[in-house]
Coordinates of C-alpha atoms in Angstrom, one line a residue:
M1 CA 107.3 74.6 110.3
L2 CA 104.7 74.1 106.7
T3 CA 106.3 76.5 104.2
D4 CA 105.0 75.5 100.5
T5 CA 107.2 75.8 97.3
H6 CA 105.6 79.2 96.3
G7 CA 107.1 80.3 99.2
R8 CA 103.5 80.9 101.5
T9 CA 103.7 79.5 105.6
A10 CA 100.3 78.2 107.2
T11 CA 100.5 79.7 110.0
D12 CA 96.3 79.5 110.9
L13 CA 94.9 75.7 111.1
R14 CA 91.3 75.5 111.2
V15 CA 90.3 72.4 112.8
S16 CA 86.4 70.5 112.2
L17 CA 85.2 68.9 114.8
T18 CA 82.1 67.2 113.7
D19 CA 80.1 66.9 109.8
R20 CA 77.0 67.2 111.3
C21 CA 75.0 70.2 111.7
N22 CA 71.3 71.4 113.3
L23 CA 71.0 73.6 110.7
R24 CA 70.1 72.4 106.7
C25 CA 70.9 76.4 104.9
T26 CA 70.0 75.3 101.3
Y27 CA 74.1 77.0 100.5
C28 CA 75.4 74.0 102.2
M29 CA 73.5 70.8 102.5
P30 CA 69.8 69.4 100.6
E31 CA 66.6 69.5 103.2
E32 CA 67.2 65.3 104.4
G33 CA 70.6 66.3 105.6
L34 CA 73.7 64.0 104.6
N35 CA 74.9 61.0 105.4
W36 CA 77.0 61.3 108.8
L37 CA 80.3 60.4 108.5
P38 CA 81.0 56.7 110.9
K39 CA 81.6 57.5 114.7
P40 CA 84.9 54.9 114.6
D41 CA 85.9 56.8 111.9
L42 CA 85.5 61.3 114.0
L43 CA 89.0 61.4 115.7
S44 CA 88.5 60.9 119.4
D45 CA 88.1 63.7 121.5
D46 CA 92.7 63.1 123.0
E47 CA 93.2 62.6 118.7
I48 CA 92.2 66.0 117.7
C49 CA 94.7 68.3 120.9
R50 CA 97.1 65.6 120.2
L51 CA 97.5 67.2 116.5
I52 CA 96.9 70.1 117.6
Q53 CA 99.7 70.5 119.9
I54 CA 102.1 68.8 117.0
A55 CA 100.6 72.1 114.6
V56 CA 101.4 74.3 117.2
T57 CA 104.4 72.9 118.9
R58 CA 106.3 71.2 116.1
L59 CA 104.8 73.1 113.0
G60 CA 104.6 77.1 114.0
I61 CA 100.9 77.5 113.8
R62 CA 99.7 80.3 116.1
D63 CA 95.9 80.4 115.6
V64 CA 93.3 77.2 116.1
R65 CA 90.3 77.9 114.8
F66 CA 87.2 74.7 115.1
T67 CA 83.9 75.2 112.8
G68 CA 82.6 72.6 112.0
G69 CA 80.0 71.2 110.6
E70 CA 78.5 73.2 113.6
P71 CA 81.0 72.5 116.5
L72 CA 79.6 73.7 119.3
L73 CA 78.2 70.3 119.3
R74 CA 80.7 68.6 119.8
R75 CA 79.8 67.1 123.3
G76 CA 84.3 67.7 124.6
L77 CA 84.9 71.8 122.6
V78 CA 84.7 73.1 125.8
G79 CA 88.2 70.5 127.5
I80 CA 89.4 70.5 123.8
V81 CA 89.2 74.2 123.9
E82 CA 90.7 74.4 127.2
R83 CA 93.7 72.1 126.2
T84 CA 94.6 73.9 122.9
A85 CA 95.0 77.2 125.4
K86 CA 97.9 75.2 127.0
L87 CA 100.4 74.7 124.8
T88 CA 103.3 76.9 124.9
P89 CA 104.0 78.8 123.0
R90 CA 99.8 79.3 123.2
P91 CA 98.1 79.9 120.1
Q92 CA 94.6 82.3 119.7
I93 CA 91.6 80.4 119.6
A94 CA 88.1 81.2 117.9
L95 CA 85.3 79.7 116.5
T96 CA 83.3 79.3 114.0
T97 CA 79.4 79.3 114.6
N98 CA 75.6 79.2 113.0
G99 CA 74.4 80.9 117.4
I100 CA 72.9 77.7 118.2
G101 CA 73.5 77.0 121.7
L102 CA 75.8 80.0 121.8
A103 CA 74.0 80.9 124.6
R104 CA 74.6 78.3 127.0
L105 CA 78.7 78.2 126.3
A106 CA 79.6 81.5 125.1
S107 CA 80.8 82.0 129.1
P108 CA 82.4 78.4 129.6
L109 CA 83.9 78.3 126.6
K110 CA 85.6 82.0 127.4
S111 CA 86.4 80.6 130.8
A112 CA 88.0 77.9 128.9
G113 CA 90.0 79.7 126.8
L114 CA 88.1 81.0 124.0
D115 CA 89.7 84.1 122.6
R116 CA 86.7 85.1 119.3
V117 CA 84.3 83.6 117.7
N118 CA 82.1 84.1 114.8
V119 CA 78.5 83.6 114.1
S120 CA 76.5 82.5 110.7
L121 CA 73.6 84.6 110.6
D122 CA 72.6 85.8 107.1
T123 CA 69.3 87.5 107.6
L124 CA 67.8 89.6 110.5
R125 CA 64.1 88.3 109.3
P126 CA 62.9 85.2 110.8
D127 CA 60.6 84.0 108.2
V128 CA 63.9 84.8 105.9
F129 CA 65.7 82.5 108.3
A130 CA 64.0 79.7 108.0
E131 CA 63.2 78.8 104.8
L132 CA 66.8 79.6 104.3
T133 CA 68.1 76.7 107.3
R134 CA 64.8 75.2 107.4
R135 CA 64.9 75.7 110.7
D136 CA 63.2 78.1 113.3
R137 CA 66.1 79.2 115.9
H138 CA 66.2 83.0 115.0
Q139 CA 65.3 83.8 118.4
D140 CA 68.6 81.4 119.4
V141 CA 71.0 83.0 117.5
L142 CA 70.9 86.2 118.2
N143 CA 71.0 85.2 121.8
G144 CA 73.8 83.9 121.5
L145 CA 75.2 86.7 119.5
A146 CA 74.7 88.7 122.8
A147 CA 75.5 86.0 124.9
A148 CA 78.9 86.0 123.4
R149 CA 79.2 89.5 123.3
D150 CA 78.6 89.4 126.8
A151 CA 80.7 86.7 127.8
G152 CA 83.9 88.9 126.2
L153 CA 84.4 87.0 123.3
R154 CA 85.2 90.5 121.9
P155 CA 85.4 91.1 118.3
V156 CA 82.8 89.4 118.2
K157 CA 82.5 88.7 114.6
I158 CA 79.3 88.0 112.2
N159 CA 79.5 86.0 109.2
S160 CA 76.6 86.9 106.1
V161 CA 75.9 85.3 102.9
L162 CA 73.2 86.7 100.0
M163 CA 71.3 84.6 98.8
P164 CA 69.5 85.9 95.4
G165 CA 65.7 86.2 96.2
L166 CA 65.9 85.4 99.2
N167 CA 68.1 87.9 101.1
D168 CA 70.1 90.5 98.7
D169 CA 68.7 93.2 99.5
E170 CA 69.3 92.3 102.9
A171 CA 72.9 94.5 103.1
P172 CA 72.6 98.0 104.9
D173 CA 70.2 96.6 107.5
L174 CA 72.7 93.2 108.5
L175 CA 74.9 96.7 109.0
A176 CA 73.0 98.9 110.2
W177 CA 71.9 96.8 112.9
A178 CA 75.1 95.1 113.7
T179 CA 76.8 97.9 113.7
E180 CA 73.9 99.1 116.5
H181 CA 75.1 96.1 118.8
G182 CA 79.0 96.4 118.3
Y183 CA 79.5 93.2 116.1
E184 CA 81.7 93.1 113.2
L185 CA 79.5 92.3 109.7
R186 CA 81.6 90.4 107.5
F187 CA 80.1 89.5 103.4
I188 CA 80.7 86.0 102.0
E189 CA 80.4 85.5 98.3
Q190 CA 78.7 82.1 98.3
M191 CA 81.1 79.4 97.6
P192 CA 80.5 75.5 95.4
L193 CA 80.5 74.0 99.0
D194 CA 77.2 73.0 98.3
A195 CA 76.4 69.0 98.8
Q196 CA 73.7 69.1 96.0
H197 CA 75.6 70.9 93.5
G198 CA 73.2 74.1 93.8
W199 CA 75.6 76.6 93.4
Q200 CA 75.9 79.1 89.9
R201 CA 78.1 81.7 89.4
S202 CA 75.6 83.8 87.3
T203 CA 73.0 84.2 89.9
M204 CA 76.5 84.6 93.1
I205 CA 75.6 87.8 94.9
D206 CA 79.9 89.4 94.2
A207 CA 81.4 91.6 96.2
E208 CA 80.5 94.5 93.7
H209 CA 76.9 94.1 94.1
I210 CA 76.7 93.8 97.6
L211 CA 79.2 97.0 98.1
A212 CA 76.9 98.7 96.0
S213 CA 74.4 98.5 98.5
L214 CA 75.9 98.9 101.1
R215 CA 77.1 102.1 100.0
T216 CA 73.8 103.7 99.4
R217 CA 72.9 104.3 102.9
F218 CA 77.1 104.5 103.9
T219 CA 80.0 106.4 103.2
L220 CA 82.8 102.7 102.8
T221 CA 86.5 103.8 103.1
P222 CA 89.4 101.3 102.3
E223 CA 91.6 100.4 105.1
P224 CA 94.7 100.2 103.7
A225 CA 96.1 97.4 102.1
A226 CA 98.9 96.5 104.7
H227 CA 96.4 95.9 107.8
R228 CA 94.7 93.6 105.7
G229 CA 98.3 91.3 106.3
T230 CA 97.3 86.9 105.4
A231 CA 93.4 88.4 106.4
P232 CA 90.6 87.1 103.0
A233 CA 88.4 89.9 103.8
E234 CA 88.5 93.4 102.8
R235 CA 88.2 95.8 105.4
F236 CA 86.2 99.6 104.9
I237 CA 85.2 101.3 107.8
V238 CA 82.2 102.4 107.7
D239 CA 81.4 105.9 107.6
E240 CA 84.7 107.6 109.5
G241 CA 84.0 105.1 112.4
P242 CA 84.9 103.4 114.5
H243 CA 82.7 100.6 112.7
R244 CA 84.1 98.5 110.3
V245 CA 81.7 96.1 107.3
G246 CA 83.8 92.9 105.2
V247 CA 83.9 91.5 102.1
I248 CA 85.8 87.9 101.2
A249 CA 85.5 88.3 97.7
S250 CA 86.3 85.1 97.2
V251 CA 85.1 84.2 94.4
T252 CA 85.6 87.2 92.9
R253 CA 88.2 88.2 93.8
P254 CA 90.7 85.7 95.3
F255 CA 93.5 85.5 97.3
C256 CA 95.0 82.5 97.7
R257 CA 98.2 83.8 96.6
A258 CA 98.9 85.3 100.7
C259 CA 96.7 82.3 101.8
D260 CA 98.8 81.5 105.6
R261 CA 96.3 78.0 106.2
T262 CA 95.7 74.0 106.7
R263 CA 93.3 72.3 107.5
L264 CA 92.0 69.0 109.9
T265 CA 88.6 67.6 108.7
A266 CA 86.4 65.8 110.9
D267 CA 87.7 62.0 110.3
G268 CA 91.7 63.5 110.8
Q269 CA 92.7 63.4 106.3
L270 CA 94.3 67.1 106.2
R271 CA 93.9 69.3 103.4
T272 CA 95.7 71.9 102.4
C273 CA 93.0 74.2 99.8
L274 CA 89.1 74.5 100.6
F275 CA 88.9 72.8 97.0
A276 CA 91.7 70.5 97.5
T277 CA 91.3 67.3 95.8
V278 CA 93.6 64.7 97.6
E279 CA 93.5 64.9 101.5
T280 CA 96.3 63.7 103.6
D281 CA 95.1 60.7 106.4
L282 CA 96.8 61.6 109.3
R283 CA 94.4 59.7 111.4
A284 CA 95.5 56.2 110.4
A285 CA 99.2 57.7 111.0
L286 CA 97.6 58.9 114.8
R287 CA 96.4 55.2 114.8
S288 CA 99.3 53.1 114.0
E289 CA 102.0 51.3 116.3
G290 CA 105.7 52.2 116.5
R291 CA 107.8 55.3 114.3
D292 CA 105.2 55.2 112.1
G293 CA 103.3 57.2 114.6
S294 CA 105.5 59.2 116.6
D295 CA 104.7 62.8 117.0
E296 CA 107.3 63.6 114.5
A297 CA 106.7 61.2 111.9
I298 CA 103.1 62.7 111.9
A299 CA 105.1 66.9 111.8
H300 CA 107.0 64.8 108.9
R301 CA 104.1 64.0 106.5
W302 CA 102.2 67.6 107.4
R303 CA 104.8 69.1 105.9
Q304 CA 105.3 67.0 103.0
A305 CA 101.6 67.2 102.4
T306 CA 102.4 71.8 102.8
R307 CA 104.3 70.7 100.4
G308 CA 103.1 69.3 97.3
K309 CA 100.7 72.5 98.0
L310 CA 99.9 73.8 94.3
S311 CA 99.8 77.6 93.0
S312 CA 96.3 78.0 92.2
P313 CA 94.8 80.5 89.6
R314 CA 93.1 82.7 89.2
I315 CA 89.9 81.7 90.8
A316 CA 87.7 84.4 88.7
D317 CA 88.8 83.1 85.4
V318 CA 88.1 79.4 85.6
D319 CA 85.2 77.2 86.4
Y320 CA 84.8 75.5 90.0
E321 CA 85.0 71.6 89.9
Q322 CA 83.1 70.6 92.7
P323 CA 84.4 69.0 95.5
E324 CA 83.6 64.8 96.1
R325 CA 83.4 66.7 100.1
P326 CA 80.5 69.1 101.6
M327 CA 81.2 72.4 103.5
S328 CA 80.2 69.6 106.2
A329 CA 82.4 68.2 107.0
I330 CA 84.6 70.6 105.4
G331 CA 85.4 73.2 107.9
G332 CA 84.9 76.7 106.8

């Protein structure tokens, strides 16, 4: 088990498959992109699958989510999902994607064993999408969402970030559209994970603003607290059901005390938190010979790193320190 000194047990593994992305979202990276990780530094497909196997069979991981960068850019993605689905016990397998390329891959991923998908979509307006992402690919994302729904990757969840002056007026429209098409919408407070360090708390669209905007058109009833468990989203029943909407208030309503996540970066570093300032190198252990590279030695290193996870302060009361890695290298 992966249990820290505050009694939290990690059962949810986030695996970043690549730091590369085919969008340039303003809240994630600069227009010119980033210096990508050298290919030799990235984990191979076999190395990724070995770490997942150790996590599932030795460390109690029950949920595996593939992230990026953009995980659909990983050529071996379908095979990695298929190998993960064959593990015993079988974990639940999910994917977080920007949706570009999902129209082509949704069915193969479902056949390989993918259970669910989260797709980022911040606007219904193509011109705003182009301004937010610096790419004209709005229709590709809509096509990807429809393909995921048709392939049975349900519930199809949409992740939306509202930005001041761009799409901060779209919350009710996004929710109406999501319910019409059978998607579950979740709004996420913008976090300070942008490589250009442009995040400002004073201009962030927070949960209260989002909920107030939604209530101009919808009746929202909070789900019972017991339904939430360790999930990051507060969920609300929309107009007496059956649809739900979620708000992930990472900044103003932090949920660190219930965190059940452990993270692997695309280059094989273990992170116990998105905002961790220390990483544990599992890639070196994977590539070492002898006892230090055994499955049990790697599992021991993973357990030790988890035990050292600090108790997080109330994020609402502190200023963020910008992490050295951008979101694209860490995984969401």
